Coordinates of N, CA and C and ligand atoms in Angstrom, one line a residue:
M116 N 3.2 40.5 202.6 CA 3.2 40.8 201.1 C 2.2 39.8 200.4
R117 N 1.3 40.4 199.6 CA 0.4 39.5 198.9 C 1.1 38.8 197.8
R118 N 0.5 37.7 197.3 CA 1.2 36.9 196.3 C 1.6 37.6 195.1
T119 N 0.7 38.4 194.5 CA 1.1 39.1 193.3 C 2.2 40.2 193.5
E120 N 2.1 40.8 194.7 CA 3.1 41.8 195.1 C 4.5 41.2 195.2
K121 N 4.5 40.0 195.8 CA 5.7 39.3 196.0 C 6.3 38.9 194.6
E122 N 5.4 38.4 193.7 CA 5.9 38.0 192.4 C 6.6 39.2 191.7
Q123 N 5.9 40.4 191.8 CA 6.4 41.6 191.2 C 7.7 42.0 191.8
F124 N 7.8 41.9 193.1 CA 9.0 42.3 193.8 C 10.2 41.4 193.4
L125 N 9.9 40.1 193.3 CA 11.0 39.2 192.9 C 11.4 39.4 191.4
R126 N 10.4 39.7 190.6 CA 10.7 40.0 189.2 C 11.6 41.2 189.0
E127 N 11.3 42.2 189.8 CA 12.1 43.5 189.7 C 13.5 43.2 190.1
I128 N 13.7 42.4 191.1 CA 15.0 42.1 191.7 C 15.8 41.2 190.8
L129 N 15.2 40.1 190.4 CA 15.9 39.0 189.7 C 15.7 39.0 188.2
G130 N 14.8 39.8 187.7 CA 14.5 39.7 186.3 C 13.7 38.5 186.0
D131 N 13.2 38.4 184.8 CA 12.4 37.2 184.5 C 13.0 36.4 183.3
E132 N 14.3 36.7 183.0 CA 14.9 36.0 181.9 C 15.0 34.5 182.2
Q133 N 14.7 33.7 181.2 CA 14.6 32.3 181.4 C 16.0 31.6 181.0
P134 N 16.7 31.1 182.0 CA 18.0 30.5 181.6 C 17.8 29.2 180.9
P135 N 18.8 28.8 180.0 CA 18.7 27.5 179.4 C 18.7 26.4 180.5
A136 N 18.0 25.3 180.2 CA 17.8 24.3 181.2 C 19.1 23.8 181.9
H137 N 20.2 23.6 181.1 CA 21.4 23.0 181.6 C 22.2 24.0 182.5
L138 N 21.8 25.3 182.4 CA 22.5 26.3 183.3 C 21.6 26.8 184.4
A139 N 20.4 26.3 184.4 CA 19.4 26.9 185.3 C 19.9 27.0 186.8
R140 N 20.4 25.9 187.3 CA 20.8 25.9 188.7 C 21.8 27.0 189.0
A141 N 22.9 27.0 188.1 CA 24.0 28.0 188.3 C 23.5 29.4 188.2
V142 N 22.7 29.7 187.2 CA 22.2 31.1 186.9 C 21.3 31.5 188.1
I143 N 20.4 30.7 188.6 CA 19.5 31.1 189.6 C 20.3 31.3 190.9
E144 N 21.3 30.4 191.2 CA 22.1 30.5 192.4 C 22.8 31.8 192.4
E145 N 23.4 32.1 191.2 CA 24.2 33.3 191.1 C 23.4 34.6 191.3
K146 N 22.2 34.6 190.7 CA 21.3 35.8 190.8 C 20.9 36.0 192.2
L147 N 20.5 34.9 192.9 CA 20.1 35.0 194.3 C 21.2 35.4 195.2
R148 N 22.4 34.9 195.0 CA 23.5 35.2 195.8 C 23.8 36.7 195.7
A149 N 23.9 37.2 194.4 CA 24.2 38.6 194.2 C 23.2 39.5 194.9
A150 N 21.9 39.1 194.8 CA 20.8 40.0 195.4 C 20.8 39.9 196.9
I151 N 21.2 38.8 197.5 CA 21.3 38.7 199.0 C 22.6 39.5 199.4
L152 N 23.7 39.3 198.7 CA 24.9 40.0 199.1 C 24.8 41.5 199.1
D153 N 24.1 42.0 198.0 CA 24.1 43.5 198.0 C 22.8 44.1 198.6
G154 N 22.1 43.2 199.3 CA 21.0 43.7 200.2 C 19.6 43.9 199.5
R155 N 19.6 43.6 198.1 CA 18.3 43.8 197.5 C 17.3 42.8 198.0
L156 N 17.7 41.6 198.3 CA 16.9 40.6 199.0 C 17.1 40.7 200.5
P157 N 16.3 41.3 201.3 CA 16.6 41.6 202.7 C 16.4 40.3 203.6
S158 N 17.1 40.4 204.7 CA 16.9 39.3 205.7 C 15.5 39.0 206.0
G159 N 15.1 37.7 206.1 CA 13.8 37.4 206.6 C 12.8 37.1 205.5
I160 N 13.1 37.5 204.3 CA 12.2 37.2 203.2 C 12.3 35.7 202.8
A161 N 11.1 35.2 202.6 CA 11.0 33.7 202.2 C 11.2 33.5 200.7
L162 N 11.9 32.6 200.3 CA 12.1 32.2 198.9 C 11.5 30.9 198.7
R163 N 10.3 30.9 198.0 CA 9.6 29.6 197.8 C 10.0 29.0 196.5
Q164 N 10.2 27.7 196.5 CA 10.6 27.0 195.3 C 9.7 27.3 194.1
Q165 N 8.4 27.1 194.4 CA 7.5 27.3 193.3 C 7.5 28.7 192.7
E166 N 7.5 29.7 193.5 CA 7.6 31.1 193.0 C 8.8 31.3 192.1
L167 N 9.9 30.8 192.5 CA 11.1 31.0 191.7 C 11.1 30.1 190.5
A168 N 10.5 28.9 190.6 CA 10.4 28.1 189.4 C 9.5 28.7 188.3
T169 N 8.4 29.3 188.8 CA 7.5 30.0 187.9 C 8.2 31.2 187.2
L170 N 8.9 32.0 188.1 CA 9.6 33.2 187.6 C 10.6 32.9 186.5
F171 N 11.4 31.9 186.7 CA 12.4 31.5 185.8 C 12.0 30.6 184.7
G172 N 10.7 30.1 184.8 CA 10.2 29.2 183.8 C 11.0 27.8 183.8
V173 N 11.3 27.4 185.0 CA 12.0 26.1 185.1 C 11.3 25.2 186.0
S174 N 11.7 23.9 186.1 CA 11.1 23.0 187.1 C 11.6 23.3 188.5
R175 N 11.1 22.7 189.5 CA 11.5 23.0 190.9 C 12.9 22.4 191.2
M176 N 13.3 21.5 190.4 CA 14.6 20.8 190.8 C 15.8 21.7 190.8
P177 N 16.1 22.5 189.7 CA 17.2 23.4 189.8 C 17.1 24.4 190.8
V178 N 15.8 24.9 191.1 CA 15.6 25.9 192.1 C 16.0 25.3 193.5
R179 N 15.5 24.1 193.7 CA 15.8 23.4 195.0 C 17.3 23.3 195.2
E180 N 18.0 22.9 194.1 CA 19.5 22.7 194.2 C 20.2 24.1 194.5
A181 N 19.7 25.1 193.9 CA 20.3 26.4 194.1 C 20.1 26.9 195.5
L182 N 18.9 26.7 196.0 CA 18.6 27.1 197.4 C 19.5 26.3 198.4
R183 N 19.6 25.0 198.1 CA 20.5 24.2 199.0 C 21.9 24.7 199.0
Q184 N 22.4 25.1 197.9 CA 23.8 25.6 197.8 C 23.9 26.9 198.7
L185 N 22.9 27.7 198.6 CA 22.9 29.0 199.3 C 22.8 28.8 200.8
E186 N 22.0 27.7 201.1 CA 21.9 27.4 202.5 C 23.2 26.9 203.1
A187 N 23.9 26.1 202.3 CA 25.2 25.6 202.7 C 26.2 26.7 202.9
Q188 N 26.0 27.8 202.2 CA 26.9 29.0 202.3 C 26.5 29.9 203.4
G189 N 25.4 29.6 204.1 CA 25.0 30.4 205.2 C 24.1 31.6 204.8
L190 N 23.8 31.7 203.5 CA 23.0 32.9 203.1 C 21.5 32.7 203.3
L191 N 21.1 31.5 203.3 CA 19.7 31.2 203.6 C 19.6 30.2 204.8
R192 N 18.5 30.3 205.5 CA 18.3 29.2 206.4 C 16.8 28.7 206.4
V193 N 16.7 27.5 206.7 CA 15.3 26.9 206.5 C 14.6 27.0 207.8
E194 N 13.4 27.6 207.7 CA 12.6 27.8 208.9 C 11.3 27.0 208.8
T195 N 10.7 26.5 209.9 CA 9.5 25.7 209.8 C 8.4 26.6 209.3
H196 N 7.6 26.1 208.4 CA 6.4 26.8 207.8 C 6.8 27.8 206.8
K197 N 8.0 28.4 206.8 CA 8.4 29.4 205.9 C 9.2 28.9 204.7
G198 N 9.9 27.8 205.0 CA 10.9 27.3 204.0 C 12.2 28.1 204.1
A199 N 12.8 28.3 202.9 CA 14.1 29.0 202.9 C 13.9 30.5 203.1
V200 N 14.5 31.1 204.0 CA 14.5 32.5 204.2 C 15.9 33.1 204.2
V201 N 16.0 34.3 203.7 CA 17.3 35.0 203.7 C 17.8 35.2 205.1
A202 N 19.0 34.7 205.4 CA 19.5 34.7 206.8 C 19.8 36.1 207.3
P203 N 19.7 36.3 208.6 CA 20.0 37.7 209.1 C 21.5 38.0 208.9
L204 N 21.8 39.3 208.8 CA 23.2 39.8 208.6 C 24.1 39.4 209.8
I205 N 23.5 39.4 210.9 CA 24.3 39.0 212.1 C 23.5 38.1 213.0
N206 N 24.1 37.1 213.4 CA 23.4 36.1 214.3 C 23.7 36.4 215.7
E207 N 22.9 35.9 216.6 CA 23.1 36.1 218.0 C 24.4 35.3 218.5
D208 N 24.8 34.4 217.6 CA 26.0 33.6 217.9 C 27.2 34.1 217.3
A209 N 27.2 35.4 217.0 CA 28.4 36.0 216.3 C 29.7 35.7 217.0
T210 N 29.6 35.8 218.3 CA 30.9 35.6 219.1 C 31.3 34.1 219.0
D211 N 30.4 33.2 219.0 CA 30.7 31.8 218.9 C 31.3 31.6 217.5
A212 N 30.7 32.2 216.5 CA 31.2 32.1 215.1 C 32.6 32.5 215.0
Y213 N 32.9 33.6 215.6 CA 34.3 34.1 215.6 C 35.3 33.2 216.3
A214 N 34.8 32.6 217.4 CA 35.7 31.7 218.2 C 36.0 30.5 217.3
L215 N 35.0 30.0 216.6 CA 35.2 28.9 215.7 C 36.1 29.2 214.6
R216 N 35.9 30.4 214.1 CA 36.8 30.9 213.0 C 38.2 30.9 213.4
S217 N 38.4 31.4 214.7 CA 39.8 31.5 215.2 C 40.5 30.1 215.2
L218 N 39.7 29.1 215.6 CA 40.2 27.7 215.6 C 40.6 27.2 214.2
L219 N 39.6 27.4 213.3 CA 39.7 26.9 211.9 C 40.8 27.6 211.2
E220 N 40.8 28.9 211.3 CA 41.8 29.7 210.5 C 43.2 29.6 211.1
S221 N 43.3 29.4 212.4 CA 44.6 29.1 213.0 C 45.2 27.8 212.4
E222 N 44.4 26.8 212.3 CA 44.8 25.5 211.7 C 45.2 25.7 210.3
A223 N 44.3 26.5 209.5 CA 44.6 26.7 208.1 C 46.0 27.4 207.9
L224 N 46.3 28.4 208.8 CA 47.6 29.0 208.7 C 48.7 28.1 209.0
R225 N 48.5 27.3 210.1 CA 49.5 26.3 210.5 C 49.9 25.4 209.3
Q226 N 48.9 25.0 208.5 CA 49.1 24.1 207.4 C 49.7 24.8 206.2
S227 N 49.2 26.0 206.0 CA 49.5 26.7 204.8 C 50.8 27.5 204.7
I228 N 51.2 28.1 205.9 CA 52.4 29.0 205.9 C 53.6 28.3 205.3
P229 N 53.9 27.1 205.8 CA 55.2 26.5 205.3 C 55.2 26.2 203.8
L230 N 54.0 26.3 203.2 CA 53.9 25.9 201.8 C 53.6 27.2 200.9
L231 N 53.5 28.4 201.5 CA 53.3 29.6 200.7 C 54.5 29.9 199.8
T232 N 54.2 30.3 198.6 CA 55.2 30.7 197.6 C 55.4 32.2 197.6
P233 N 56.5 32.7 197.0 CA 56.6 34.1 196.9 C 55.4 34.8 196.1
D234 N 54.9 34.0 195.1 CA 53.7 34.5 194.4 C 52.5 34.7 195.3
D235 N 52.3 33.8 196.2 CA 51.2 33.9 197.1 C 51.4 35.1 198.0
I236 N 52.6 35.3 198.5 CA 52.9 36.5 199.3 C 52.6 37.8 198.5
N237 N 53.1 37.8 197.3 CA 52.8 39.0 196.4 C 51.4 39.3 196.2
L238 N 50.6 38.2 196.0 CA 49.2 38.3 195.7 C 48.5 38.9 197.0
A239 N 48.9 38.3 198.1 CA 48.3 38.8 199.4 C 48.6 40.3 199.6
R240 N 49.9 40.7 199.2 CA 50.3 42.1 199.4 C 49.5 43.0 198.5
S241 N 49.2 42.5 197.3 CA 48.4 43.3 196.3 C 47.0 43.6 196.8
Y242 N 46.4 42.7 197.6 CA 45.1 42.9 198.2 C 45.2 44.0 199.3
I243 N 46.3 44.0 200.1 CA 46.5 45.0 201.1 C 46.6 46.4 200.4
D244 N 47.4 46.4 199.3 CA 47.6 47.7 198.5 C 46.3 48.2 198.0
Q245 N 45.5 47.3 197.5 CA 44.2 47.7 196.9 C 43.3 48.2 198.0
L246 N 43.3 47.6 199.2 CA 42.5 48.0 200.3 C 42.9 49.4 200.7
E247 N 44.2 49.8 200.6 CA 44.7 51.1 200.9 C 43.9 52.2 200.2
S248 N 43.6 52.0 198.9 CA 42.9 53.1 198.2 C 41.4 52.8 197.9
E249 N 40.9 51.7 198.3 CA 39.5 51.3 198.1 C 38.6 52.1 199.0
T250 N 37.5 52.7 198.5 CA 36.6 53.4 199.4 C 35.2 52.8 199.4
D251 N 35.0 51.9 198.5 CA 33.7 51.2 198.4 C 33.7 50.0 199.4
Y252 N 32.8 50.1 200.4 CA 32.8 49.1 201.5 C 32.5 47.7 201.0
A253 N 31.7 47.6 200.0 CA 31.5 46.2 199.5 C 32.8 45.6 198.9
K254 N 33.5 46.4 198.2 CA 34.8 45.9 197.6 C 35.8 45.7 198.7
M255 N 35.8 46.5 199.8 CA 36.7 46.3 200.9 C 36.5 45.0 201.5
G256 N 35.2 44.6 201.7 CA 34.8 43.3 202.3 C 35.4 42.2 201.5
T257 N 35.3 42.3 200.2 CA 35.7 41.3 199.3 C 37.3 41.2 199.3
L258 N 37.9 42.3 199.3 CA 39.4 42.3 199.3 C 39.9 41.7 200.7
N259 N 39.2 42.0 201.8 CA 39.6 41.4 203.1 C 39.5 39.9 203.0
R260 N 38.4 39.4 202.4 CA 38.2 37.9 202.3 C 39.4 37.3 201.4
L261 N 39.6 38.0 200.3 CA 40.7 37.5 199.4 C 42.0 37.5 200.0
F262 N 42.3 38.5 200.8 CA 43.6 38.6 201.5 C 43.8 37.4 202.4
H263 N 42.8 37.2 203.3 CA 42.9 36.1 204.3 C 42.9 34.8 203.6
M264 N 42.1 34.6 202.6 CA 42.0 33.3 201.9 C 43.4 33.0 201.2
T265 N 44.1 34.0 200.7 CA 45.4 33.7 200.1 C 46.4 33.1 201.1
L266 N 46.3 33.7 202.3 CA 47.3 33.1 203.3 C 46.9 31.7 203.7
Y267 N 45.7 31.3 203.6 CA 45.3 29.9 203.9 C 45.3 29.0 202.8
S268 N 45.5 29.5 201.6 CA 45.2 28.7 200.4 C 46.0 27.5 200.2
R269 N 47.2 27.4 200.8 CA 48.0 26.2 200.5 C 47.8 25.1 201.5
A270 N 46.8 25.3 202.5 CA 46.5 24.2 203.4 C 46.0 23.0 202.6
P271 N 46.7 21.8 202.8 CA 46.3 20.7 202.1 C 44.9 20.2 202.4
N272 N 44.3 20.5 203.6 CA 43.0 20.0 203.9 C 41.9 20.8 203.3
K273 N 41.3 20.3 202.2 CA 40.4 21.1 201.4 C 39.0 21.3 202.2
R274 N 38.7 20.3 203.0 CA 37.4 20.5 203.8 C 37.6 21.6 204.8
L275 N 38.8 21.7 205.4 CA 39.0 22.8 206.3 C 38.9 24.1 205.6
L276 N 39.5 24.2 204.4 CA 39.4 25.4 203.6 C 38.0 25.8 203.2
K277 N 37.2 24.8 203.0 CA 35.8 25.1 202.7 C 35.0 25.7 203.9
L278 N 35.3 25.2 205.0 CA 34.7 25.7 206.3 C 35.2 27.2 206.5
V279 N 36.5 27.3 206.3 CA 37.1 28.6 206.5 C 36.5 29.7 205.5
E280 N 36.2 29.2 204.3 CA 35.7 30.2 203.3 C 34.2 30.5 203.7
E281 N 33.5 29.6 204.2 CA 32.1 29.9 204.6 C 32.1 31.0 205.7
G282 N 33.0 30.9 206.7 CA 33.1 31.9 207.7 C 33.4 33.2 207.2
L283 N 34.4 33.3 206.2 CA 34.8 34.5 205.6 C 33.6 35.1 204.8
N284 N 32.9 34.3 204.1 CA 31.7 34.8 203.3 C 30.7 35.5 204.2
E285 N 30.5 34.8 205.4 CA 29.5 35.4 206.3 C 30.0 36.7 206.8
E286 N 31.3 36.8 207.1 CA 31.9 38.1 207.6 C 31.8 39.2 206.5
E287 N 32.1 38.7 205.2 CA 32.0 39.7 204.1 C 30.7 40.3 204.0
R288 N 29.7 39.5 204.1 CA 28.3 40.0 204.0 C 28.0 41.0 205.0
F289 N 28.4 40.8 206.2 CA 28.2 41.7 207.3 C 29.0 43.0 207.1
L290 N 30.3 42.9 206.8 CA 31.1 44.0 206.6 C 30.6 45.0 205.6
R291 N 30.0 44.4 204.5 CA 29.5 45.2 203.4 C 28.6 46.3 203.9
F292 N 27.8 46.0 204.9 CA 26.8 47.0 205.4 C 27.3 47.7 206.6
N293 N 28.3 47.2 207.3 CA 28.6 47.7 208.6 C 30.1 48.1 208.8
L294 N 30.9 48.0 207.8 CA 32.3 48.3 208.0 C 32.5 49.7 208.5
K295 N 31.7 50.6 207.9 CA 31.9 52.1 208.2 C 31.5 52.3 209.6
S296 N 30.3 51.8 210.1 CA 29.9 52.1 211.4 C 30.8 51.4 212.4
M297 N 31.5 50.3 212.0 CA 32.3 49.6 212.9 C 33.7 50.2 213.1
G298 N 34.0 51.1 212.2 CA 35.3 51.8 212.2 C 36.5 50.8 212.3
L299 N 36.5 49.8 211.5 CA 37.6 48.8 211.5 C 38.7 49.1 210.5
G300 N 38.4 49.9 209.5 CA 39.3 50.1 208.3 C 40.8 50.1 208.6
K301 N 41.2 51.2 209.2 CA 42.7 51.4 209.4 C 43.3 50.4 210.3
L302 N 42.7 50.1 211.4 CA 43.2 49.1 212.3 C 43.4 47.8 211.6
S303 N 42.5 47.4 210.8 CA 42.6 46.1 210.1 C 43.8 46.1 209.2
Q304 N 44.1 47.2 208.5 CA 45.2 47.3 207.6 C 46.5 47.1 208.3
H305 N 46.6 47.7 209.5 CA 47.8 47.4 210.3 C 48.0 45.9 210.6
D306 N 46.9 45.3 211.0 CA 46.9 43.9 211.3 C 47.3 43.1 210.1
H307 N 46.7 43.4 209.0 CA 46.9 42.7 207.7 C 48.4 42.7 207.4
L308 N 49.0 43.9 207.5 CA 50.4 44.0 207.1 C 51.3 43.2 208.0
E309 N 51.0 43.2 209.3 CA 51.7 42.4 210.3 C 51.6 40.9 210.0
L310 N 50.3 40.5 209.7 CA 50.1 39.1 209.3 C 50.9 38.7 208.1
L311 N 51.0 39.5 207.1 CA 51.7 39.2 205.9 C 53.2 39.1 206.1
Q312 N 53.7 40.0 206.9 CA 55.2 40.0 207.2 C 55.6 38.7 208.0
M313 N 54.7 38.4 208.9 CA 55.0 37.2 209.7 C 54.9 35.9 208.9
A314 N 53.9 35.9 208.0 CA 53.7 34.7 207.2 C 54.8 34.6 206.2
E315 N 55.3 35.7 205.7 CA 56.4 35.7 204.7 C 57.7 35.2 205.4
A316 N 57.8 35.5 206.7 CA 59.0 35.0 207.4 C 58.9 33.6 207.8
G317 N 57.7 33.0 207.6 CA 57.4 31.6 207.9 C 57.2 31.4 209.4
A318 N 56.9 32.5 210.2 CA 56.8 32.4 211.6 C 55.3 31.9 211.9
V319 N 55.1 30.6 212.1 CA 53.8 30.1 212.2 C 53.0 30.6 213.5
E320 N 53.7 30.4 214.6 CA 53.0 30.7 215.9 C 52.7 32.2 216.0
P321 N 53.7 33.1 215.7 CA 53.4 34.5 215.8 C 52.3 35.0 214.8
T322 N 52.2 34.4 213.7 CA 51.1 34.7 212.7 C 49.8 34.3 213.3
I323 N 49.7 33.1 213.9 CA 48.5 32.7 214.5 C 48.0 33.6 215.6
N324 N 49.0 34.0 216.4 CA 48.6 34.9 217.5 C 48.1 36.3 217.0
A325 N 48.7 36.7 215.9 CA 48.3 38.0 215.3 C 46.9 37.8 214.7
L326 N 46.6 36.7 214.1 CA 45.3 36.4 213.5 C 44.2 36.4 214.6
V327 N 44.5 35.7 215.7 CA 43.5 35.6 216.8 C 43.2 37.0 217.3
H328 N 44.3 37.8 217.5 CA 44.1 39.2 217.9 C 43.2 40.0 216.9
H329 N 43.5 39.8 215.6 CA 42.7 40.5 214.5 C 41.2 40.1 214.6
L330 N 41.0 38.8 214.8 CA 39.6 38.3 214.8 C 38.9 38.8 216.1
N331 N 39.7 38.9 217.2 CA 39.1 39.5 218.4 C 38.6 40.9 218.2
R332 N 39.3 41.7 217.5 CA 38.9 43.0 217.1 C 37.5 43.0 216.5
G333 N 37.4 42.0 215.6 CA 36.1 41.9 214.9 C 34.9 41.6 215.9
V334 N 35.2 40.7 216.9 CA 34.2 40.4 217.9 C 33.8 41.7 218.7
E335 N 34.9 42.4 219.1 CA 34.6 43.6 219.9 C 33.8 44.6 219.1
A336 N 34.2 44.8 217.8 CA 33.5 45.7 217.0 C 32.0 45.3 216.8
I337 N 31.7 44.0 216.6 CA 30.4 43.6 216.4 C 29.6 43.8 217.7
N338 N 30.2 43.5 218.9 CA 29.5 43.7 220.1 C 29.2 45.1 220.4
K339 N 30.1 46.0 220.0 CA 29.9 47.4 220.2 C 28.8 47.9 219.3
Y340 N 28.8 47.4 218.1 CA 27.8 47.7 217.1 C 26.4 47.3 217.6
L341 N 26.3 46.1 218.2 CA 25.0 45.6 218.6 C 24.5 46.4 219.8
I342 N 25.4 46.8 220.7 CA 25.0 47.6 221.8 C 24.6 49.0 221.4
S343 N 25.3 49.6 220.4 CA 25.1 51.0 220.1 C 23.9 51.3 219.2
R344 N 23.2 50.3 218.8 CA 22.0 50.6 218.0 C 21.1 51.5 218.7
P345 N 20.8 52.7 218.2 CA 20.0 53.6 219.0 C 18.7 53.1 219.6
A346 N 17.9 52.4 218.8 CA 16.6 52.0 219.2 C 16.7 50.9 220.3
E347 N 17.8 50.4 220.5 CA 17.9 49.2 221.4 C 18.4 49.6 222.8
V348 N 18.9 50.8 222.9 CA 19.7 51.2 224.1 C 19.0 50.9 225.4
A349 N 17.7 51.3 225.4 CA 17.0 51.3 226.7 C 16.6 49.9 227.1
R350 N 16.7 49.0 226.2 CA 16.2 47.6 226.6 C 17.2 46.7 227.2
P351 N 16.8 45.7 228.0 CA 17.7 44.8 228.5 C 18.5 44.1 227.3
A352 N 19.7 43.7 227.5 CA 20.6 43.3 226.4 C 20.0 42.1 225.7
S353 N 19.5 41.0 226.4 CA 19.2 39.8 225.8 C 17.9 40.0 224.9
A354 N 16.9 40.7 225.5 CA 15.7 41.0 224.8 C 15.9 41.8 223.5
S355 N 16.8 42.9 223.7 CA 17.0 43.7 222.6 C 17.7 43.0 221.4
R356 N 18.6 42.1 221.8 CA 19.3 41.4 220.8 C 18.3 40.5 220.0
K357 N 17.4 39.8 220.7 CA 16.4 39.0 220.0 C 15.6 39.8 219.1
R358 N 15.2 41.0 219.6 CA 14.4 41.8 218.7 C 15.1 42.3 217.5
A359 N 16.4 42.6 217.7 CA 17.2 43.0 216.5 C 17.3 41.9 215.5
L360 N 17.3 40.7 216.0 CA 17.4 39.6 215.0 C 16.1 39.4 214.3
A361 N 15.0 39.7 214.9 CA 13.7 39.5 214.3 C 13.4 40.5 213.2
R362 N 14.2 41.5 213.1 CA 14.0 42.5 212.0 C 14.3 42.0 210.6
Ligands
NI882 NI1 41.0 41.0 208.0

């Protein structure tokens, strides 16, 4: 993309409204996050500090801070020579990511379940109810995240919760585009109800086992999804996966 085309492209997506200086970082971060999450800013596109600073009429400092936040959330990654680029929807280490999430979220459940209140349980149940009637895949991804996060929310270790939330954000972004093709909807609801009932009963170990099972379904669905991409079928698995990532 030539420079002027890129400017035009970014302006169409992000607008060119100039935020007040004291809100610049927050406004820019939020606009970029929304555009990455709903797919208007596709994977692989480079976000240069100077381009964004010019677009929003601000110095590079708030832009740099906003990009750093988004990088910490896994939405951007820094590549040599390109700077910050929008991260791919799914990484080749998806299985590793789920394994790590199993560990972190199991610990979060262990800490949180004994401290959950009836209000927490009711809130979690309300997300399951909303998922029952929701048909918009983007909203389903969000409700899934909120449901899980509610069960973990009482864990006293805030750093643990932050890591857990990053993993859930990553999953939400992927589900947004692929929930339908992955066919996870109804199965997940059964899992969610089971998790809720066990958590409500205060049964720590059974809830953790159910969670690990639930996350394994996610791994299976992602692997199936990666294998089933039509254009990739004829190629050896490792090469096709690398090519899929390069898109
Ligand atoms: Ni879930």
